[in-house]
N, CA and C of each residue as an Amber inpcrd file, in Angstrom:
protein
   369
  10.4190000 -29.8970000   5.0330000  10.1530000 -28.5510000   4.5750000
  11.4520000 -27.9470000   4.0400000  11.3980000 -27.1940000   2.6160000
  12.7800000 -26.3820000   2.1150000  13.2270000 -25.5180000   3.4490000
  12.3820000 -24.7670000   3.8370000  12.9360000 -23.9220000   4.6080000
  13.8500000 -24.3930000   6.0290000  13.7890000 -25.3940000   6.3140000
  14.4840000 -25.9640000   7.3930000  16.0860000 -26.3980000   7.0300000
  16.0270000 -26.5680000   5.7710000  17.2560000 -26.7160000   4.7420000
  18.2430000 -25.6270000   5.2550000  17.7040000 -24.3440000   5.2700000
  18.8350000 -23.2150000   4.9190000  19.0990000 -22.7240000   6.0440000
  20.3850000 -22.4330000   5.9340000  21.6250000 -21.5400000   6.9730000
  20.9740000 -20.0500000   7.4930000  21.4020000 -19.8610000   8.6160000
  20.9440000 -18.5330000   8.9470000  21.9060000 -17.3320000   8.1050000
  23.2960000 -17.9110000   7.4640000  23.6530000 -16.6850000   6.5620000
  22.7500000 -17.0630000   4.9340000  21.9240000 -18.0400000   4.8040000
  21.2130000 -18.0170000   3.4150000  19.8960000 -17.4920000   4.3810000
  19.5900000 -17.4680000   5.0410000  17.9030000 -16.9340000   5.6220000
  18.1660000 -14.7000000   5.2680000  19.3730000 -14.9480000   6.1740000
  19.6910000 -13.0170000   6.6230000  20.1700000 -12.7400000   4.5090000
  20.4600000 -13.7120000   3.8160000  20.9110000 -13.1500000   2.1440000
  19.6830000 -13.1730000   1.8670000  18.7820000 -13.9380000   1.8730000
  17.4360000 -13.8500000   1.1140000  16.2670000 -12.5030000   1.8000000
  16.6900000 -12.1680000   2.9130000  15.5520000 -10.9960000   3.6700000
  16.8910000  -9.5220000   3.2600000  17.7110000  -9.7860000   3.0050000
  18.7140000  -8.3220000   2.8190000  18.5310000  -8.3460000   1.7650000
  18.4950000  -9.1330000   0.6150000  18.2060000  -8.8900000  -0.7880000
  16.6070000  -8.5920000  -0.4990000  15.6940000  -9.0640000  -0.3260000
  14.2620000  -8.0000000  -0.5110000  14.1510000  -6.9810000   0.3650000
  15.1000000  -6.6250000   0.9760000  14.8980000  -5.4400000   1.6860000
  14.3900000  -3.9490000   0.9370000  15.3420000  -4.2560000  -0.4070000
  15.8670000  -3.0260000  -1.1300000  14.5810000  -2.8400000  -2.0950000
  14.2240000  -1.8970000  -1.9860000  13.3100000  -1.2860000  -2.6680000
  13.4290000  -1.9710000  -4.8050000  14.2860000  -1.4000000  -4.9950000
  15.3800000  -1.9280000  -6.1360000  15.2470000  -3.2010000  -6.9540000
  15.8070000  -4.0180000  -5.9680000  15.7520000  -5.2350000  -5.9740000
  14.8060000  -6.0270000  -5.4950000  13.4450000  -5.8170000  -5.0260000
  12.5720000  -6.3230000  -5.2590000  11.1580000  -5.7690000  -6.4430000
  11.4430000  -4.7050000  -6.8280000  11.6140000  -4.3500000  -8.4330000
  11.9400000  -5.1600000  -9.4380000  13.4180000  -5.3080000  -9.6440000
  13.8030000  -5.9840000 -10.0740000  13.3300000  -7.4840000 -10.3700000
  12.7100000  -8.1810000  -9.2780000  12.6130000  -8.9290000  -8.5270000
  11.2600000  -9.4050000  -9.8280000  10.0720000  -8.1270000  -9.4110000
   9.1360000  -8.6820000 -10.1040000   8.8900000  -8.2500000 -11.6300000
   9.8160000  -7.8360000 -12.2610000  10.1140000  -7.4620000 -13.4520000
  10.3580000  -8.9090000 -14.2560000  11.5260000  -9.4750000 -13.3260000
  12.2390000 -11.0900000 -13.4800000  11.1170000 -11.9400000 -13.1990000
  10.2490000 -11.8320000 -13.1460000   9.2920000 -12.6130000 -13.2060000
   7.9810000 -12.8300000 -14.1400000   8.3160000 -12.1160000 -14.6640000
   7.4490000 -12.5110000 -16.1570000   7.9630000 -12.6650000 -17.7050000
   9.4360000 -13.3600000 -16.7580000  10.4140000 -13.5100000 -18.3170000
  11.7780000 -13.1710000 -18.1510000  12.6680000 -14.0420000 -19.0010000
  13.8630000 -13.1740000 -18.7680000  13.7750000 -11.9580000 -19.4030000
  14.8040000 -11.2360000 -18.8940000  15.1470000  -9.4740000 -18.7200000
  16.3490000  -9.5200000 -19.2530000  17.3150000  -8.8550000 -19.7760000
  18.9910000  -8.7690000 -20.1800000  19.0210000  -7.7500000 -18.8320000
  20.4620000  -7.5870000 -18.2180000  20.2610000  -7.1630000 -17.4210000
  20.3990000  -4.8480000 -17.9660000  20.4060000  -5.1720000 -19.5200000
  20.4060000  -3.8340000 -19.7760000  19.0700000  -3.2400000 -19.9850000
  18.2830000  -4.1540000 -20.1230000  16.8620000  -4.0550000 -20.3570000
  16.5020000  -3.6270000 -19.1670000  17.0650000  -3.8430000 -17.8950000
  16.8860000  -4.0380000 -16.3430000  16.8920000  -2.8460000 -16.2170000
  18.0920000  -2.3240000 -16.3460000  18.6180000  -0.8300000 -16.1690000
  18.2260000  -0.0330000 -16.6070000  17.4690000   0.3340000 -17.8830000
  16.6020000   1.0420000 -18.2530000  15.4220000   1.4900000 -17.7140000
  15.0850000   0.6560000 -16.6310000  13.9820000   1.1240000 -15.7750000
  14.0800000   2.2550000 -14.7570000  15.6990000   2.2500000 -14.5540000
  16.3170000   2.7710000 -13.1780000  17.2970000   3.9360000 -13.3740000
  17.0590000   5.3150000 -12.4120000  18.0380000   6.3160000 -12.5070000
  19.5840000   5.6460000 -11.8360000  20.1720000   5.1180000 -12.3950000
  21.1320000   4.5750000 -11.9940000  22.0330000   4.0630000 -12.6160000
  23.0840000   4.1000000 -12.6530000  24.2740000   3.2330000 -13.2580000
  23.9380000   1.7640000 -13.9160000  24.2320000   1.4530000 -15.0040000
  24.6710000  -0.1920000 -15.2590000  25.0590000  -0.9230000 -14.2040000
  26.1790000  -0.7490000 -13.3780000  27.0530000  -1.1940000 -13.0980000
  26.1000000  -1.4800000 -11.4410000  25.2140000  -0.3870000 -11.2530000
  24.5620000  -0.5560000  -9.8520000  23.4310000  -1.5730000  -9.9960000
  22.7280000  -1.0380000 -11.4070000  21.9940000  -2.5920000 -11.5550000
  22.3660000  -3.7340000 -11.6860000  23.4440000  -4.3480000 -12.3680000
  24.2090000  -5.3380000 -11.9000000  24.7970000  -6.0620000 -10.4920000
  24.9040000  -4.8270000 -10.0970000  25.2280000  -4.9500000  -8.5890000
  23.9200000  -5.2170000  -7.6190000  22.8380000  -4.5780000  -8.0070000
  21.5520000  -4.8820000  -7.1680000  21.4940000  -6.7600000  -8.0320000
  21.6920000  -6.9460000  -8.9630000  20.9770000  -8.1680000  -9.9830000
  21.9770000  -9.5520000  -9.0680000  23.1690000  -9.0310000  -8.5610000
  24.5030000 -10.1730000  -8.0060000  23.4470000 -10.4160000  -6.5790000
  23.1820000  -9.2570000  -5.8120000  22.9820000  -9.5630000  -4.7740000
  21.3640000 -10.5440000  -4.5400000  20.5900000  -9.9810000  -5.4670000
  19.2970000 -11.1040000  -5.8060000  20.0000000 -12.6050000  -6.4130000
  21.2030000 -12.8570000  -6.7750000  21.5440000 -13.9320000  -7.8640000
  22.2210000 -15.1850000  -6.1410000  23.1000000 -13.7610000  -5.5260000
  23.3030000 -14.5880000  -4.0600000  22.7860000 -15.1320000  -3.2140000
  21.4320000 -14.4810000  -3.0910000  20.2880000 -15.0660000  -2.2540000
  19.5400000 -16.5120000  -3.0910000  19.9490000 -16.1520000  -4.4750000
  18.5940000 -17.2770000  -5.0200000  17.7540000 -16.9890000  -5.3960000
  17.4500000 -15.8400000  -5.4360000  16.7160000 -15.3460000  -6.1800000
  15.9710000 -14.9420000  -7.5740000  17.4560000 -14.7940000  -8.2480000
  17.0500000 -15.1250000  -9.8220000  18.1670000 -16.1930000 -10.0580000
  18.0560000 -16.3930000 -11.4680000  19.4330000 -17.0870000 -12.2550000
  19.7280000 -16.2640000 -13.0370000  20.9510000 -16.2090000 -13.1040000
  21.3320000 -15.2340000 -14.8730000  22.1480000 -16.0100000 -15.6400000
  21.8920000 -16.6140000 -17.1530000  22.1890000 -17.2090000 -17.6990000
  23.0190000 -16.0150000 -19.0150000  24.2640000 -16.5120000 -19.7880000
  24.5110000 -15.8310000 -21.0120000  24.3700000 -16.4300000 -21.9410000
  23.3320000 -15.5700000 -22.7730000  23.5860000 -15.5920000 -24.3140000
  24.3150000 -14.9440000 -24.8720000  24.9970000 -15.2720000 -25.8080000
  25.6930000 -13.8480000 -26.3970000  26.3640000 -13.2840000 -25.5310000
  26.3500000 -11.8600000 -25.6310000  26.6820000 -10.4370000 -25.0720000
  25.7380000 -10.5480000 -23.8750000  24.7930000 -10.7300000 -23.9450000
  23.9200000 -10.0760000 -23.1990000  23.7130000 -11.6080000 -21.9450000
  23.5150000 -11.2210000 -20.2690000  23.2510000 -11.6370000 -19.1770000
  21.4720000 -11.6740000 -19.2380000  20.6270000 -13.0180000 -19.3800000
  19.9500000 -12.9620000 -19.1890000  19.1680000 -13.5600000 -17.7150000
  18.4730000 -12.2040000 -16.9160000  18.0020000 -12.7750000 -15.2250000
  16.4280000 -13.1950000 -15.4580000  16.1960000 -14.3770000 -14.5750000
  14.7840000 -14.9060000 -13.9680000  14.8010000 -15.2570000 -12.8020000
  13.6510000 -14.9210000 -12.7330000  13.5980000 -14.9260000 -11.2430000
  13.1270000 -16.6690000 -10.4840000  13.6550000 -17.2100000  -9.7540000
  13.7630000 -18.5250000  -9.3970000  12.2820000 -18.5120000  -8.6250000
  11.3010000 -18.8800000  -8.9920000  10.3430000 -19.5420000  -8.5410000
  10.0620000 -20.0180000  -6.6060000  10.9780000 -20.5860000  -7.0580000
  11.4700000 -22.0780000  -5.7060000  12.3010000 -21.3850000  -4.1910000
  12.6500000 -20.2080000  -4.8720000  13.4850000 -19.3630000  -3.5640000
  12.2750000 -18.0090000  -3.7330000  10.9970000 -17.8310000  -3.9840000
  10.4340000 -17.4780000  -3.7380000   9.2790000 -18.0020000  -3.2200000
   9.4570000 -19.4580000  -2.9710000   8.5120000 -20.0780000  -2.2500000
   8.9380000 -20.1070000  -1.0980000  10.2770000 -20.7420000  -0.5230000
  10.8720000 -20.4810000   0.5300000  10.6340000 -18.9400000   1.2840000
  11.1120000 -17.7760000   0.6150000  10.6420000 -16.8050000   1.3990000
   9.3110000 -16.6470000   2.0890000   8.0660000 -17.2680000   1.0710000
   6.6890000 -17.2830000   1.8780000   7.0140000 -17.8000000   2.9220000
   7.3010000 -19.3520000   2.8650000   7.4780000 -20.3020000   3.7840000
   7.7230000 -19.8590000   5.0850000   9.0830000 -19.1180000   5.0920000
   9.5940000 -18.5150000   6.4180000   8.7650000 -16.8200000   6.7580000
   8.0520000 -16.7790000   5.9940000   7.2330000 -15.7320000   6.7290000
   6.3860000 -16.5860000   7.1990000   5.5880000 -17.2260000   7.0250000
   4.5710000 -18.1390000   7.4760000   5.1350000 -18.2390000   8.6510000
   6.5720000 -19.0800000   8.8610000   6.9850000 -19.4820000   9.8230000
   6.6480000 -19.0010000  11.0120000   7.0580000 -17.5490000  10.2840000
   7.4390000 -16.5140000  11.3700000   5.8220000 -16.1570000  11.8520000
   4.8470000 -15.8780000  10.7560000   3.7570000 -15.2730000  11.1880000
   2.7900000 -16.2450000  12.0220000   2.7350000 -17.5220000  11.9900000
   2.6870000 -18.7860000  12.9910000   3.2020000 -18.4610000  14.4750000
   4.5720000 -18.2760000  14.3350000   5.1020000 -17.8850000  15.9120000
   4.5600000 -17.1770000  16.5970000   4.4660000 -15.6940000  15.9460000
   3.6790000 -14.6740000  16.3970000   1.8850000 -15.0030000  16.8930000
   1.0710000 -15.9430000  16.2840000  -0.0810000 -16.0030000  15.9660000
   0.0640000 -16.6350000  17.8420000   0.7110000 -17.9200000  17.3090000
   0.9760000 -19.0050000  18.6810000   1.3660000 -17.4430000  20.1500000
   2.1600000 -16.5910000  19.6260000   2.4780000 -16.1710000  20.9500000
   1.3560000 -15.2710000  21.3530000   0.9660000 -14.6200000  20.5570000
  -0.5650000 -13.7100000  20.5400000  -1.8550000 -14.2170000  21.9490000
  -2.0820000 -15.9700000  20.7370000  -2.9280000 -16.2640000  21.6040000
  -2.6350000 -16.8750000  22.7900000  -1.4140000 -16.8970000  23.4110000
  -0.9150000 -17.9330000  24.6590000  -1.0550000 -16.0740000  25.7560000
  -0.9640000 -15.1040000  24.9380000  -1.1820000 -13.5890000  25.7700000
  -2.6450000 -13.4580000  26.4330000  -3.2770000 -13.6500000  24.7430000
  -4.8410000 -13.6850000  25.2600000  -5.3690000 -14.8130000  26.1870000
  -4.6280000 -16.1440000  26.3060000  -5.5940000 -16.4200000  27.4010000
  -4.9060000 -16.3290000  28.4290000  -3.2200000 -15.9190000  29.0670000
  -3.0980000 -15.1990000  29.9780000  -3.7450000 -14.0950000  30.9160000
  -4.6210000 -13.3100000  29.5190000  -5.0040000 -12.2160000  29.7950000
  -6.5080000 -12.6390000  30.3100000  -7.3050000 -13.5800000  29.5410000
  -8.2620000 -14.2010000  30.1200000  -8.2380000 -14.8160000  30.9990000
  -7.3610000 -15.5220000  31.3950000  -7.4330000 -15.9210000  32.9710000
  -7.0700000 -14.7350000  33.9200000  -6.3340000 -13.6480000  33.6200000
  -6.0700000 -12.8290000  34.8280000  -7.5600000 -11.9870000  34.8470000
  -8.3960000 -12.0280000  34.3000000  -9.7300000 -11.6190000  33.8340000
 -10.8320000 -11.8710000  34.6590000 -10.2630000 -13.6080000  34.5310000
 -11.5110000 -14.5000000  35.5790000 -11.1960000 -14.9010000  36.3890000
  -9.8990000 -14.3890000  36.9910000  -9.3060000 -14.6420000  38.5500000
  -9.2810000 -16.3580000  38.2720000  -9.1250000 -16.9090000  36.7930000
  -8.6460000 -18.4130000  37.2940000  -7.3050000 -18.8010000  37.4510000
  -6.8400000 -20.1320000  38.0590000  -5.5130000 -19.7860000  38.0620000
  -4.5230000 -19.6040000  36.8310000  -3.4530000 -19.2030000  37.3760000
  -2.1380000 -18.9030000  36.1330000  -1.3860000 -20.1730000  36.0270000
  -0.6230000 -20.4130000  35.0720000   0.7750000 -21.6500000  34.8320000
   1.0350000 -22.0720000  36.0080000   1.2250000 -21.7830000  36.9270000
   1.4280000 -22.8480000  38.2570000   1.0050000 -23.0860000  39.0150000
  -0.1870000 -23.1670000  38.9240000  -1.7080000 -23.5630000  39.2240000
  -1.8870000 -22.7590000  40.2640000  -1.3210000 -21.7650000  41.1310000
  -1.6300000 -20.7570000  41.9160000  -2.2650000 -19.6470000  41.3950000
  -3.3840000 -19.4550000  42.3700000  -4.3190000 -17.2920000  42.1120000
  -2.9720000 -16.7080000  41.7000000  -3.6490000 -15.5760000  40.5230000
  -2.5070000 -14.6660000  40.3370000  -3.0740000 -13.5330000  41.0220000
  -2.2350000 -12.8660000  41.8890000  -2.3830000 -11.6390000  43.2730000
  -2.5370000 -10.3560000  41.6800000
């Protein structure tokens, strides 16, 4: 699995870059084509220089690529590090699912007075 690949400082870059409202904007803008990143900025009350700065921190995670033509920085958004992010939500939403139901039949056995994990009545 990709996701078993990556570092816990590439796991915490890829969930701090979609944190931002911004940059996951950005995010799906870059995804139906490259963008220049001035084209980017035009969307946003904000500086050049901050959209660039939101565009580095998506480019750190993996998120897009930005290639130059010319003058102009063109961003897309990487496919493949947006599969990974599913991935590790899955992960995560699996864990949760697994811990959920190991509650509920805790809770069902303290229910039907059968025994608990160490094979003793739970009082």
């Amino acid at each position: 699995m990709v996701v078993e690949m990556l570092s816990e400082t590439d796991v915490d870059r890829l969930f701090q870059a979609l944190a931002d409202a911004t940059r996951r904007d950005i995010l799906r803008r870059a995804v139906t084509g490259e963008h220049s990143v001035s084209q980017l900025a035009a969307h946003y009350a904000m500086s050049f220089a901050a959209v660039q700065k939101h565009v580095a921190v998506l480019e750190r995670a993996s998120l897009v690529t930005k290639t130059r033509r010319g003058r102009e920085q063109l961003v897309t958004t990487d496919p493949t590090a947006l599969a990974r992010a599913r991935e590790l939500l899955e992960q995560v939403e699996d864990l949760w699912r697994h811990r959920v139901a190991a509650i509920d039949d805790l809770l069902a056995e303290e229910a039907t007075g059968a025994p608990g994990r160490t094979g003793h009545p739970q009082h």
